PDB file of C-alpha atoms in Angstrom:
ATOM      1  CA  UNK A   1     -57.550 -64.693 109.900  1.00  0.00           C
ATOM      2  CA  UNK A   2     -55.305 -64.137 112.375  1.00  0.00           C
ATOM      3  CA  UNK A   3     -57.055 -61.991 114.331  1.00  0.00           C
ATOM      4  CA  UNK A   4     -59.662 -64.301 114.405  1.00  0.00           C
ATOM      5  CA  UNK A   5     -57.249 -67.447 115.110  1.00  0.00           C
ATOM      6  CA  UNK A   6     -55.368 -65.416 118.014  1.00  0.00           C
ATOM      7  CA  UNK A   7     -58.400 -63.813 119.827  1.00  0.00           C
ATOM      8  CA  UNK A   8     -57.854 -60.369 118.671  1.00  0.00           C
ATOM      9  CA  UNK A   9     -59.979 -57.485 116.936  1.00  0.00           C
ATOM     10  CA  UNK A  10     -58.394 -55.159 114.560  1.00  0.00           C
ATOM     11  CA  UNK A  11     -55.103 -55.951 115.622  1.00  0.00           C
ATOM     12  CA  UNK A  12     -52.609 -55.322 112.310  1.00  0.00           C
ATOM     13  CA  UNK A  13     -50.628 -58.203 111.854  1.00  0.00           C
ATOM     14  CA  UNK A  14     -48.768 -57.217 108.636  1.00  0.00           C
ATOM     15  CA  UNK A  15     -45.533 -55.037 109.731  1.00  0.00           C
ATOM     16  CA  UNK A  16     -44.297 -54.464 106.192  1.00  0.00           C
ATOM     17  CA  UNK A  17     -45.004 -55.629 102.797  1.00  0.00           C
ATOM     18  CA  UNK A  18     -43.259 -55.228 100.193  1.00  0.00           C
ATOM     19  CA  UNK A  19     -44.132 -56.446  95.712  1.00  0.00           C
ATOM     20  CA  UNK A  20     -43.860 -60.528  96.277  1.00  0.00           C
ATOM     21  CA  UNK A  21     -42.862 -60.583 100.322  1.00  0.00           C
ATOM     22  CA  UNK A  22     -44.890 -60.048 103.723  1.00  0.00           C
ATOM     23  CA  UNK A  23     -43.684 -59.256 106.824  1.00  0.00           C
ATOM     24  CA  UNK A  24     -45.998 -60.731 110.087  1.00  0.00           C
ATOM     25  CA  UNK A  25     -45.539 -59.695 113.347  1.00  0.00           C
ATOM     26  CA  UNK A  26     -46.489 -62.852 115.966  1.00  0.00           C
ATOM     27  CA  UNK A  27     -45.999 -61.314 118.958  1.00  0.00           C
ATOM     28  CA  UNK A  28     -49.555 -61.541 120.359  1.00  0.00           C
ATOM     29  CA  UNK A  29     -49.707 -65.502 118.871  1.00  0.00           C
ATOM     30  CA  UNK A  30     -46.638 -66.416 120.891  1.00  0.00           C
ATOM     31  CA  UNK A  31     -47.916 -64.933 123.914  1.00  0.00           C
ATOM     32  CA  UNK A  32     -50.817 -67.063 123.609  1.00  0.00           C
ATOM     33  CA  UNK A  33     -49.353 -70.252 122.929  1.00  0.00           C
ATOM     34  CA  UNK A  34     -45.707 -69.680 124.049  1.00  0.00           C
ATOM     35  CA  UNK A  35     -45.989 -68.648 128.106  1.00  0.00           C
ATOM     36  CA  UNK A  36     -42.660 -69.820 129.717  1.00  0.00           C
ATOM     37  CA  UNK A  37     -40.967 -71.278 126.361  1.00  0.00           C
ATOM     38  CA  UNK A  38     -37.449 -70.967 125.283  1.00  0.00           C
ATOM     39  CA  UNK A  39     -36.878 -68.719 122.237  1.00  0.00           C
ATOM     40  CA  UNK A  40     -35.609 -71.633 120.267  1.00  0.00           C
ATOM     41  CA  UNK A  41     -39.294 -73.285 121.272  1.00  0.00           C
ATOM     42  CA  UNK A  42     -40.737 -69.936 120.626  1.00  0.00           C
ATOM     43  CA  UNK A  43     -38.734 -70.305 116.766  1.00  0.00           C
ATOM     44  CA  UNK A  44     -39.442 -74.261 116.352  1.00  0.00           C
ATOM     45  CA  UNK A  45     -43.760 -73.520 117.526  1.00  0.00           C
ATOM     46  CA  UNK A  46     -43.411 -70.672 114.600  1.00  0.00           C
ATOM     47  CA  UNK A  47     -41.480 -73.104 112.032  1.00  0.00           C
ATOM     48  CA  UNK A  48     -44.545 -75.237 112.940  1.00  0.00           C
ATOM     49  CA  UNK A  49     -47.511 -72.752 112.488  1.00  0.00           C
ATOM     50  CA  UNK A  50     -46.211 -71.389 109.571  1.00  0.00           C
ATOM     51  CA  UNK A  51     -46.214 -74.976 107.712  1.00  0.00           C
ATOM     52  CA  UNK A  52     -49.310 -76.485 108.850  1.00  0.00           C
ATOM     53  CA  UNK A  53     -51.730 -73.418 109.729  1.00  0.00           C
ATOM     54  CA  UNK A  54     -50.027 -69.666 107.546  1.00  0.00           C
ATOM     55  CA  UNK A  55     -49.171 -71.230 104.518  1.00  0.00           C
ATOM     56  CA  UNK A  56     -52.015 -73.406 103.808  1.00  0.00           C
ATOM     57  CA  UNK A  57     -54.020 -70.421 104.796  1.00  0.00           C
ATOM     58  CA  UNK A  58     -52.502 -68.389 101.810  1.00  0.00           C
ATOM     59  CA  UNK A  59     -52.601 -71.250  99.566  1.00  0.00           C
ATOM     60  CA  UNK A  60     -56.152 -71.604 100.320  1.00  0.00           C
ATOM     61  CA  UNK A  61     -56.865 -67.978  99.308  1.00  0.00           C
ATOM     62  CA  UNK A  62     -54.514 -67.927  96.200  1.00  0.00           C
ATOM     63  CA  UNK A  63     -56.842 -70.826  95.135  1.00  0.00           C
ATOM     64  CA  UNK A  64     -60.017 -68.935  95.741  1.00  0.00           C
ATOM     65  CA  UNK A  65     -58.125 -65.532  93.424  1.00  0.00           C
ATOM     66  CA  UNK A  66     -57.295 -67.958  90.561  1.00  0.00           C
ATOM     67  CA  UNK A  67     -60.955 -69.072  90.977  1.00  0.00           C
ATOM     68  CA  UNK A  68     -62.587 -65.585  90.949  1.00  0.00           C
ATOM     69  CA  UNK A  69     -60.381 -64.863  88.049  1.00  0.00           C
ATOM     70  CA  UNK A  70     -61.216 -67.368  85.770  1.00  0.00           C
ATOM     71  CA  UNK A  71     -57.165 -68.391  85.726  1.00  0.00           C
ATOM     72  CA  UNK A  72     -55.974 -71.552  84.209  1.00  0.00           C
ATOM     73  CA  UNK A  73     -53.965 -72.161  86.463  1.00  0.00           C
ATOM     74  CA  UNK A  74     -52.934 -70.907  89.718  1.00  0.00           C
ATOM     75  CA  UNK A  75     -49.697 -69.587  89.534  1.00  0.00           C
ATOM     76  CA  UNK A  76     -49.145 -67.481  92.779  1.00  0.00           C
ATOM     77  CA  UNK A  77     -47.090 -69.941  95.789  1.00  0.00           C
ATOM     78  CA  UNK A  78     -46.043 -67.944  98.919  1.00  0.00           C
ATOM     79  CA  UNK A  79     -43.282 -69.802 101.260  1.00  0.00           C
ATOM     80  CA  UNK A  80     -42.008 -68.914 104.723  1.00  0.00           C
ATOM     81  CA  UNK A  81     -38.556 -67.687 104.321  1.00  0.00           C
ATOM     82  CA  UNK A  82     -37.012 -66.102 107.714  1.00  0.00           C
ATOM     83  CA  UNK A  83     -38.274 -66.451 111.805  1.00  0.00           C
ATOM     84  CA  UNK A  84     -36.823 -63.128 113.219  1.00  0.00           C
ATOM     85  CA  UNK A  85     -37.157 -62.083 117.339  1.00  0.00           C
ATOM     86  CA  UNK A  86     -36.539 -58.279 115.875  1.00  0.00           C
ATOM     87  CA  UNK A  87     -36.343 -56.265 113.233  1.00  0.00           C
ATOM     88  CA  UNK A  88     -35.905 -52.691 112.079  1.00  0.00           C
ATOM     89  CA  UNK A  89     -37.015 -50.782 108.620  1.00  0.00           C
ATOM     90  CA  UNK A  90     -35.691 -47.419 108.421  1.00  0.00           C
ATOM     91  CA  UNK A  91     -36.956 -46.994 104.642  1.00  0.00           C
ATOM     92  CA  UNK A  92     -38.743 -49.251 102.094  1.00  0.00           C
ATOM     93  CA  UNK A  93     -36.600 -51.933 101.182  1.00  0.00           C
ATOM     94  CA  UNK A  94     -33.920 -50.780 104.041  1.00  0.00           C
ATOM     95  CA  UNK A  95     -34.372 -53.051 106.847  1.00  0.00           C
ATOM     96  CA  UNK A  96     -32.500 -55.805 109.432  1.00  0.00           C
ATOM     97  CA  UNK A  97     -33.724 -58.674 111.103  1.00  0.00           C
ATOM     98  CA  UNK A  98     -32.387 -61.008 113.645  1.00  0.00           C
ATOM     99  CA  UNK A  99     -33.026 -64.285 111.897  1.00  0.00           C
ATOM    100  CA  UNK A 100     -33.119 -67.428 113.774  1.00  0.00           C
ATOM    101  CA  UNK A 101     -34.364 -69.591 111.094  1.00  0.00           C
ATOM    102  CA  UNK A 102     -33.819 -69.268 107.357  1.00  0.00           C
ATOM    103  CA  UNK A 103     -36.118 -71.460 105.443  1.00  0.00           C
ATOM    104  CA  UNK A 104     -36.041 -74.265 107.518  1.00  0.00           C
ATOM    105  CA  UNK A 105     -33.011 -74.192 108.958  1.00  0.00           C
ATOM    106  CA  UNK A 106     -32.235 -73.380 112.406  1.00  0.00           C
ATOM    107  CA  UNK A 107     -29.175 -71.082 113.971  1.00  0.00           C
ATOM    108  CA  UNK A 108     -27.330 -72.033 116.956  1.00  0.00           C
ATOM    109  CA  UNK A 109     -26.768 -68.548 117.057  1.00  0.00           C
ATOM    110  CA  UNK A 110     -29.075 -66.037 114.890  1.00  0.00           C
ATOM    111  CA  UNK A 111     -27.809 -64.398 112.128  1.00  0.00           C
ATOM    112  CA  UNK A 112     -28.432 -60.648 110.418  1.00  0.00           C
ATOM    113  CA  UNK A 113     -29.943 -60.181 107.394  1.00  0.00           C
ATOM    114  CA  UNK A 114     -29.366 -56.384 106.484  1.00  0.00           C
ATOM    115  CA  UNK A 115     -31.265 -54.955 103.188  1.00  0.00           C
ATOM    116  CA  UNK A 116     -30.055 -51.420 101.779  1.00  0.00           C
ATOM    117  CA  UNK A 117     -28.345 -50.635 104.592  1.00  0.00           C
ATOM    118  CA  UNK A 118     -24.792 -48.727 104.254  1.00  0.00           C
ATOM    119  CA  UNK A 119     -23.338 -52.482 104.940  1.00  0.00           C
ATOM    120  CA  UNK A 120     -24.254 -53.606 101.875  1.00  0.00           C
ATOM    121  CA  UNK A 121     -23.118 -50.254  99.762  1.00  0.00           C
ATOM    122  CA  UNK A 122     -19.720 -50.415  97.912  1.00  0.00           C
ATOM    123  CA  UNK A 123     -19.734 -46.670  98.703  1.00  0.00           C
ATOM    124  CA  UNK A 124     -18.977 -47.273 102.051  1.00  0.00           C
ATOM    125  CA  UNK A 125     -15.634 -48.006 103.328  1.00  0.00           C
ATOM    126  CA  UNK A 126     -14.867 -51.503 104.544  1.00  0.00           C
ATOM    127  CA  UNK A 127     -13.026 -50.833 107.508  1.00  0.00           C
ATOM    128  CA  UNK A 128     -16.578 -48.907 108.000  1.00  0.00           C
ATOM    129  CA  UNK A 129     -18.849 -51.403 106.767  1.00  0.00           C
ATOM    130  CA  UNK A 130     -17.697 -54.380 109.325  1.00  0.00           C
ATOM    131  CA  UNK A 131     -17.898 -51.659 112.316  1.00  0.00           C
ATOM    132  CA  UNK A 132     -21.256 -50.693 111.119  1.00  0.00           C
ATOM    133  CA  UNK A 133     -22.488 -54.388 110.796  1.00  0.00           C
ATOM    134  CA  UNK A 134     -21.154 -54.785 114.476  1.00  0.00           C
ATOM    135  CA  UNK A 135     -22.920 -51.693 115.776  1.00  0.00           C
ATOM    136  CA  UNK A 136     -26.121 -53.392 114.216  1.00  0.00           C
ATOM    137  CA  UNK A 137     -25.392 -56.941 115.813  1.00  0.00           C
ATOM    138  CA  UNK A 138     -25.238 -54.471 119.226  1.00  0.00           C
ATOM    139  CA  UNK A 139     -28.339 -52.691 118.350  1.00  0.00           C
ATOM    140  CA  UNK A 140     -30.059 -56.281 117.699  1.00  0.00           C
ATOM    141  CA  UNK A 141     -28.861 -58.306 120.784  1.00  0.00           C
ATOM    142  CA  UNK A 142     -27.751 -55.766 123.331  1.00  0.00           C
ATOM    143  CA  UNK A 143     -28.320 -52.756 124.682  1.00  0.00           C
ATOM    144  CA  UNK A 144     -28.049 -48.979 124.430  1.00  0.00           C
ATOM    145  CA  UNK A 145     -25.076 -48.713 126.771  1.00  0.00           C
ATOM    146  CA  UNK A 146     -23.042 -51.789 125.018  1.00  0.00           C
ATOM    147  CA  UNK A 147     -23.912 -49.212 121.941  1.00  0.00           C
ATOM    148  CA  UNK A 148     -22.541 -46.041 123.153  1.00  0.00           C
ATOM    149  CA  UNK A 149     -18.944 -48.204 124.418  1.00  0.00           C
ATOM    150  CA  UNK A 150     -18.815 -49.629 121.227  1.00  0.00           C
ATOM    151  CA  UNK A 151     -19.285 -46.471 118.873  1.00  0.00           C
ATOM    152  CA  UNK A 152     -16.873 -44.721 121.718  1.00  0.00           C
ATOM    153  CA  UNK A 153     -13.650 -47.104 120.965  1.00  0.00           C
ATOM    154  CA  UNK A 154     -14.185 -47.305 117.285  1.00  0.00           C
ATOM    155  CA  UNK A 155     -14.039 -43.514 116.888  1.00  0.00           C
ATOM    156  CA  UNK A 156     -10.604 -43.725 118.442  1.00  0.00           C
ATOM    157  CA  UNK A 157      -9.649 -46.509 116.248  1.00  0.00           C
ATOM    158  CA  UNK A 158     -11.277 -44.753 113.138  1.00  0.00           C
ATOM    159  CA  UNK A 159      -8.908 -41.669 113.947  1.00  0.00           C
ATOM    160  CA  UNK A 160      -6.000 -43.124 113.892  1.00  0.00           C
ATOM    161  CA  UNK A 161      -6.533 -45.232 110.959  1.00  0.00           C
ATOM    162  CA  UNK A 162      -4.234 -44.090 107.331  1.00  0.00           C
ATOM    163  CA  UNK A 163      -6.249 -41.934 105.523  1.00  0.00           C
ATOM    164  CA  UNK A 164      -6.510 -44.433 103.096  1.00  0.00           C
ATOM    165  CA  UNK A 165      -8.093 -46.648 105.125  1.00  0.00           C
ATOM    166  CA  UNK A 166     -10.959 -43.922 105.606  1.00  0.00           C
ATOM    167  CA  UNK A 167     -12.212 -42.133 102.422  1.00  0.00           C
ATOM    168  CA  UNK A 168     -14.985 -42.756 100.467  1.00  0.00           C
ATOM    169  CA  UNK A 169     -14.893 -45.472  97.524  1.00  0.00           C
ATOM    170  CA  UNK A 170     -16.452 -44.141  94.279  1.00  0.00           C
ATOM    171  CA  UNK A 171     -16.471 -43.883  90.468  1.00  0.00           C
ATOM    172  CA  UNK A 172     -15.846 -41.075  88.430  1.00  0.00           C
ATOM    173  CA  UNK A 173     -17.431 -39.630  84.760  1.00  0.00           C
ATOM    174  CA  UNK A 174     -17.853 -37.014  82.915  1.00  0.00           C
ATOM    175  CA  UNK A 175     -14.209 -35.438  84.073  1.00  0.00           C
ATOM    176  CA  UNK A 176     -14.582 -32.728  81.241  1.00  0.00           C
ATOM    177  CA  UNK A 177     -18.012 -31.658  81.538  1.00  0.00           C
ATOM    178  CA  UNK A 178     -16.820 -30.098  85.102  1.00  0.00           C
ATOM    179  CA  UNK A 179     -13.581 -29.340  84.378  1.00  0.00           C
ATOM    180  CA  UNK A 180     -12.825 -25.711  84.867  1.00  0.00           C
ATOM    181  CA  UNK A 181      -9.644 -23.574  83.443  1.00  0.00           C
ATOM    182  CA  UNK A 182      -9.835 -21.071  85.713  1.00  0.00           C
ATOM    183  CA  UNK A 183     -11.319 -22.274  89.106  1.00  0.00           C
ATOM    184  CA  UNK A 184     -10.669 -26.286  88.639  1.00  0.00           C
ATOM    185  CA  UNK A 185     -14.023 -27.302  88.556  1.00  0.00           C
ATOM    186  CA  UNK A 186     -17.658 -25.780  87.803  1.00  0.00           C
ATOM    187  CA  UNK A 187     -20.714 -24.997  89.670  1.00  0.00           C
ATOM    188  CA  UNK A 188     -22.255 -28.246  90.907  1.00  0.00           C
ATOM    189  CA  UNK A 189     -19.810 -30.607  90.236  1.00  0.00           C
ATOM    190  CA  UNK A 190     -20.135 -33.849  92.153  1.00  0.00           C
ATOM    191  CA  UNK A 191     -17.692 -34.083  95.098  1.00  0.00           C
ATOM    192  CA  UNK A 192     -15.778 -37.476  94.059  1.00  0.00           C
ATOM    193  CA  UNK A 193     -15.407 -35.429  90.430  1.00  0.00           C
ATOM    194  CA  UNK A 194     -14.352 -32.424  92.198  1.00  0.00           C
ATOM    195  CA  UNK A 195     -11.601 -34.341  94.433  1.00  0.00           C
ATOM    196  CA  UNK A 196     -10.536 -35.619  91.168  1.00  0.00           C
ATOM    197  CA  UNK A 197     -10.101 -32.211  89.465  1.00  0.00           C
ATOM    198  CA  UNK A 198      -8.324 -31.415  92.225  1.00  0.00           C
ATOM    199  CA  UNK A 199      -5.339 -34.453  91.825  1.00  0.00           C
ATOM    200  CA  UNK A 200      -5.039 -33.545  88.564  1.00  0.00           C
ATOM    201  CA  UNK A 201      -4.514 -30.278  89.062  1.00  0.00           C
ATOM    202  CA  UNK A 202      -2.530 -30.407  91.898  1.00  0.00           C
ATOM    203  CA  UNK A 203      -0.274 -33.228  89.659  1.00  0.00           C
ATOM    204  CA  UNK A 204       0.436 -30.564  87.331  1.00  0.00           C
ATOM    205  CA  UNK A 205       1.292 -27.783  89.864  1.00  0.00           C
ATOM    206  CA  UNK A 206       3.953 -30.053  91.754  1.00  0.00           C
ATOM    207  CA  UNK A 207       5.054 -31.520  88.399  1.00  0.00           C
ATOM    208  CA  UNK A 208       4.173 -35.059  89.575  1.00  0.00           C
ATOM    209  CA  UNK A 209       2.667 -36.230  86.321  1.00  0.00           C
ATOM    210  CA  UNK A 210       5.081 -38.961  85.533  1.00  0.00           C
ATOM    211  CA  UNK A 211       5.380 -39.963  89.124  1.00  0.00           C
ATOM    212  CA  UNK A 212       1.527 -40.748  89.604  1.00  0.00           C
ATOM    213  CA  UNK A 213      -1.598 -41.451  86.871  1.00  0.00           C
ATOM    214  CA  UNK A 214      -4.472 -38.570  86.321  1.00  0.00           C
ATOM    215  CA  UNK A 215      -7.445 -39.878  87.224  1.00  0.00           C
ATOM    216  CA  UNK A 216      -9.320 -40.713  84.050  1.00  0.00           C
ATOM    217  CA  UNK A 217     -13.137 -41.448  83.571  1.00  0.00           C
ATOM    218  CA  UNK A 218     -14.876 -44.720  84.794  1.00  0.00           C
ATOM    219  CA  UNK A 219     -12.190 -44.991  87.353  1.00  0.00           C
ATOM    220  CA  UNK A 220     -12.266 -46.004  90.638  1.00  0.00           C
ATOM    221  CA  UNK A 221     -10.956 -43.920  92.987  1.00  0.00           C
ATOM    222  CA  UNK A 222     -11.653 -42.493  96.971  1.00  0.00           C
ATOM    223  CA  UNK A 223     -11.903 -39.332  98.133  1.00  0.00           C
ATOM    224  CA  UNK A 224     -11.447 -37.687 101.411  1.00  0.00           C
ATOM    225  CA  UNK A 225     -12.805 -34.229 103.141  1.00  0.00           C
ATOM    226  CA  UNK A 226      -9.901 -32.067 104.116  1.00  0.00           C
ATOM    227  CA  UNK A 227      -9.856 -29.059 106.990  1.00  0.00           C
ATOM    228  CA  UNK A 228      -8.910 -26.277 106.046  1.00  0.00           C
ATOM    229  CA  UNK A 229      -7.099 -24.133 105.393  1.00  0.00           C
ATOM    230  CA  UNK A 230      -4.713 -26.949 103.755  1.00  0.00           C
ATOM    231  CA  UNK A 231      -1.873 -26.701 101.010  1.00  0.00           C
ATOM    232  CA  UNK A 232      -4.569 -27.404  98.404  1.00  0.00           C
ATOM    233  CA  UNK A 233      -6.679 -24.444  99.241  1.00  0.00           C
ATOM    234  CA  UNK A 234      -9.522 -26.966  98.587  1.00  0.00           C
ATOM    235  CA  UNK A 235     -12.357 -29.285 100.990  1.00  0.00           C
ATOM    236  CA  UNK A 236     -11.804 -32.116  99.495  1.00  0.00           C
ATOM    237  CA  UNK A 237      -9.213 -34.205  97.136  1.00  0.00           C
ATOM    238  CA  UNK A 238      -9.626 -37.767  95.764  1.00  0.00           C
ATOM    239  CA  UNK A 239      -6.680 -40.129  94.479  1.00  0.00           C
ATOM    240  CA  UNK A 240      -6.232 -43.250  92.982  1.00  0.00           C
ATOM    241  CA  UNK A 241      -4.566 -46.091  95.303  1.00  0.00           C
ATOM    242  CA  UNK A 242      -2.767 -43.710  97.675  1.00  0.00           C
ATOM    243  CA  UNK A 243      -2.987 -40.105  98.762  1.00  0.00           C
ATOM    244  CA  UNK A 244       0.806 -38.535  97.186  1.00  0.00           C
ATOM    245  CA  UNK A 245       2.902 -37.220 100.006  1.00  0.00           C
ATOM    246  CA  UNK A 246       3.361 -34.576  98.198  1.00  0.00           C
ATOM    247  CA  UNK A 247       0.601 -33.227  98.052  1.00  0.00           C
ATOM    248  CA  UNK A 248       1.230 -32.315 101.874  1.00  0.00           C
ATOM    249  CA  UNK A 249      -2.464 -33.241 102.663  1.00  0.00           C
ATOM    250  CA  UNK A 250      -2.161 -36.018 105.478  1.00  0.00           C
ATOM    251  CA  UNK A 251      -2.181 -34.009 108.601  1.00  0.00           C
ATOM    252  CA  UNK A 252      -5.278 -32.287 107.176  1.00  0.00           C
ATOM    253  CA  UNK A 253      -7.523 -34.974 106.932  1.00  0.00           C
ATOM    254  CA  UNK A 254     -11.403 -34.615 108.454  1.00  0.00           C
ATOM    255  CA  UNK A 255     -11.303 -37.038 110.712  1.00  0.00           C
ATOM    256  CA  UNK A 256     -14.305 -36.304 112.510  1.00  0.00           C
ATOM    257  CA  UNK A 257     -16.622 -35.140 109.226  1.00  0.00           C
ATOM    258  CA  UNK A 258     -15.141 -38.915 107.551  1.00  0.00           C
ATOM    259  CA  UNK A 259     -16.350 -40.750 110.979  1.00  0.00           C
ATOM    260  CA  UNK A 260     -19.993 -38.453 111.108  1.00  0.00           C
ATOM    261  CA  UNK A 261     -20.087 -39.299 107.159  1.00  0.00           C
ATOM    262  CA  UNK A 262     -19.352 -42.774 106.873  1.00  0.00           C
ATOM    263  CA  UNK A 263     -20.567 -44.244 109.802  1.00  0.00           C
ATOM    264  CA  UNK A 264     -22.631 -41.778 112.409  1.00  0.00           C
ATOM    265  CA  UNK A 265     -24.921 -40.739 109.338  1.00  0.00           C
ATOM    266  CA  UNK A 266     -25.935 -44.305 108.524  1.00  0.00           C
ATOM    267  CA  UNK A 267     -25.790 -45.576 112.463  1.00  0.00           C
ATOM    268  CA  UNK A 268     -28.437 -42.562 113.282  1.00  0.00           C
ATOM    269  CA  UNK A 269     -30.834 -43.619 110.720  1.00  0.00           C
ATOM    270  CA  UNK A 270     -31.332 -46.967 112.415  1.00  0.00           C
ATOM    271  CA  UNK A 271     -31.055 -45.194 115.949  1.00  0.00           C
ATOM    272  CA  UNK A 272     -33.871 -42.945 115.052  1.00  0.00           C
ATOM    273  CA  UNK A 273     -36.111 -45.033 113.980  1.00  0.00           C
ATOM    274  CA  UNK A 274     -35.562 -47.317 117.564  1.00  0.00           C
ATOM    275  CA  UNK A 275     -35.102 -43.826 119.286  1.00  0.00           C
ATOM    276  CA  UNK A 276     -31.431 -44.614 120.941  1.00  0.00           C
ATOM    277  CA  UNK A 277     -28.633 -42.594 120.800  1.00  0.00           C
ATOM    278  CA  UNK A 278     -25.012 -43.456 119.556  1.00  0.00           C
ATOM    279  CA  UNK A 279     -23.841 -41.736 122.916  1.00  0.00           C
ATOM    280  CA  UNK A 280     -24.888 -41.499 126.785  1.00  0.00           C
ATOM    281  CA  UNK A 281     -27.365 -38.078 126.588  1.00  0.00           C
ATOM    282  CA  UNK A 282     -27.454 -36.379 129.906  1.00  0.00           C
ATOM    283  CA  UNK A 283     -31.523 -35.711 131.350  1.00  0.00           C
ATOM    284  CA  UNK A 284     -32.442 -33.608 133.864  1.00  0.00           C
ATOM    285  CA  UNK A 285     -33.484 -36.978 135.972  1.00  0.00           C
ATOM    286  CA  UNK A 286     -30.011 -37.943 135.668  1.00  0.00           C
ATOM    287  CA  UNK A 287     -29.102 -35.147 138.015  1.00  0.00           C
ATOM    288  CA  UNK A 288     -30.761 -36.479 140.792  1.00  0.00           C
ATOM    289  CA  UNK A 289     -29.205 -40.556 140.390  1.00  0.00           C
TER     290      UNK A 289
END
């Protein structure tokens, strides 16, 4: 249909799709229509065409279904939800768009809407999770170079941020299915569990048990990646509400694994799929500028 209504031959339309929603790219339809308009034209002409030419388009073949399938009703009612200028999906279900206009209603400025990205996780850290949805805004509305100053200054902030501040958020289970007399912990124990073990253990070696809690099953806790070698002996330790000073373990936090972790890891998977980088990459052309 739109191929047909736009002038173009087997020209694929549908960017992603996904159980009840669709995704259409209208590049080639503004182009037509849209020569020389503003982008909040460019959003108002798609508000527009979506209303009076899309939707009754899908209506009109949801009718012909029900038809064909002898329903008794039809039952199937599609509705424009969000105008976007871009949008990235890294994964199914993991995607952001730059939304302009949400249902009807139009932004002054546009807005993100972020799906399954590390934003959105509870296993991220929130000092993390705001930088990260920053980066993205960056990603969205700027450019490369606004990117690489931006990821540049919040590594320096990240490093000197409490510890704290930093690690992971997680839940812990099943404490005594990997608990280990000898060595701590057992052979494929899940790191958050293992960071736990550790505490505990290293509660009991300093005799700090009625100073701080164990960590028990079900509870919350974060955990951090040490260097080593550390007092602990150990790559990793998680705590409660606060790493204990005594433990000695401050100084040998992992900075730099926490920052690739927590916010590099996540920030490359959208960089890939746009192919940027989260810093300036020297070329053999730029020798010669």
């Amino acid at each position: 249909f739109l191929n047909k209504t736009v002038g173009t031959e087997g020209y694929d339309y549908v960017v992603a799709s996904d159980t009840d929603s669709v995704y259409l790219r209208c590049g080639n339809l503004v182009d037509k229509v849209c020569g020389g308009k503003s982008k909040s034209e460019v959003v108002e002409f798609l508000d527009k065409a979506a209303a009076e030419i899309i939707t009754p388009f899908i209506e009109k073949q949801y009718d012909e279904l029900a038809s064909m399938m002898n329903a008794y009703q039809n039952k199937m009612v599609m509705e424009r939800e969000v105008i976007a200028d871009t949008g990235v999906w890294t994964a199914k279900k993991r995607y952001i768009l730059n939304v302009h206009n949400s249902e009807g209603v139009q932004y002054n400025e546009p807005k993100l809407k972020i799906m399954g990205i590390e934003t959105t996780r509870s296993s991220t850290p929130n000092v993390v999770r705001d930088e990260l949805k920053k980066a993205i805004r960056i990603i969205m509305q700027e450019d490369e170079s606004t990117l690489h100053d931006f990821v540049s200054d919040f590594e320096k902030k990240f490093k000197t941020l409490a510890p704290e501040e930093v690690a992971f958020p997680r839940s812990v289970r099943a404490l005594e299915k990997y608990e280990n007399s000898s060595t701590i912990y057992g052979k494929g124990t899940p790191i958050a569990v293992k960071g736990a073990l550790i505490h505990n253990n290293l509660l009991k070696v300093h005799e700090l048990k009625r100073k701080y809690q164990t960590i028990k099953n079900g509870e919350k806790i974060k955990f951090l990646y040490l260097k080593e070698p550390n007092p602990s002996g150990q790559r990793v330790i998680s705590f409660l509400n606060s790493l204990p000073k005594e433990f000695d373990l401050e100084r040998f936090v992992d900075y730099n694994l926490q920052f690739e972790k927590s916010f590099l890891d996540p920030l490359k998977t959208i960089l890939n799929t746009i192919g940027w980088h989260h810093e300036k990459v020297a070329t053999l052309e730029g020798l010669f500028i």
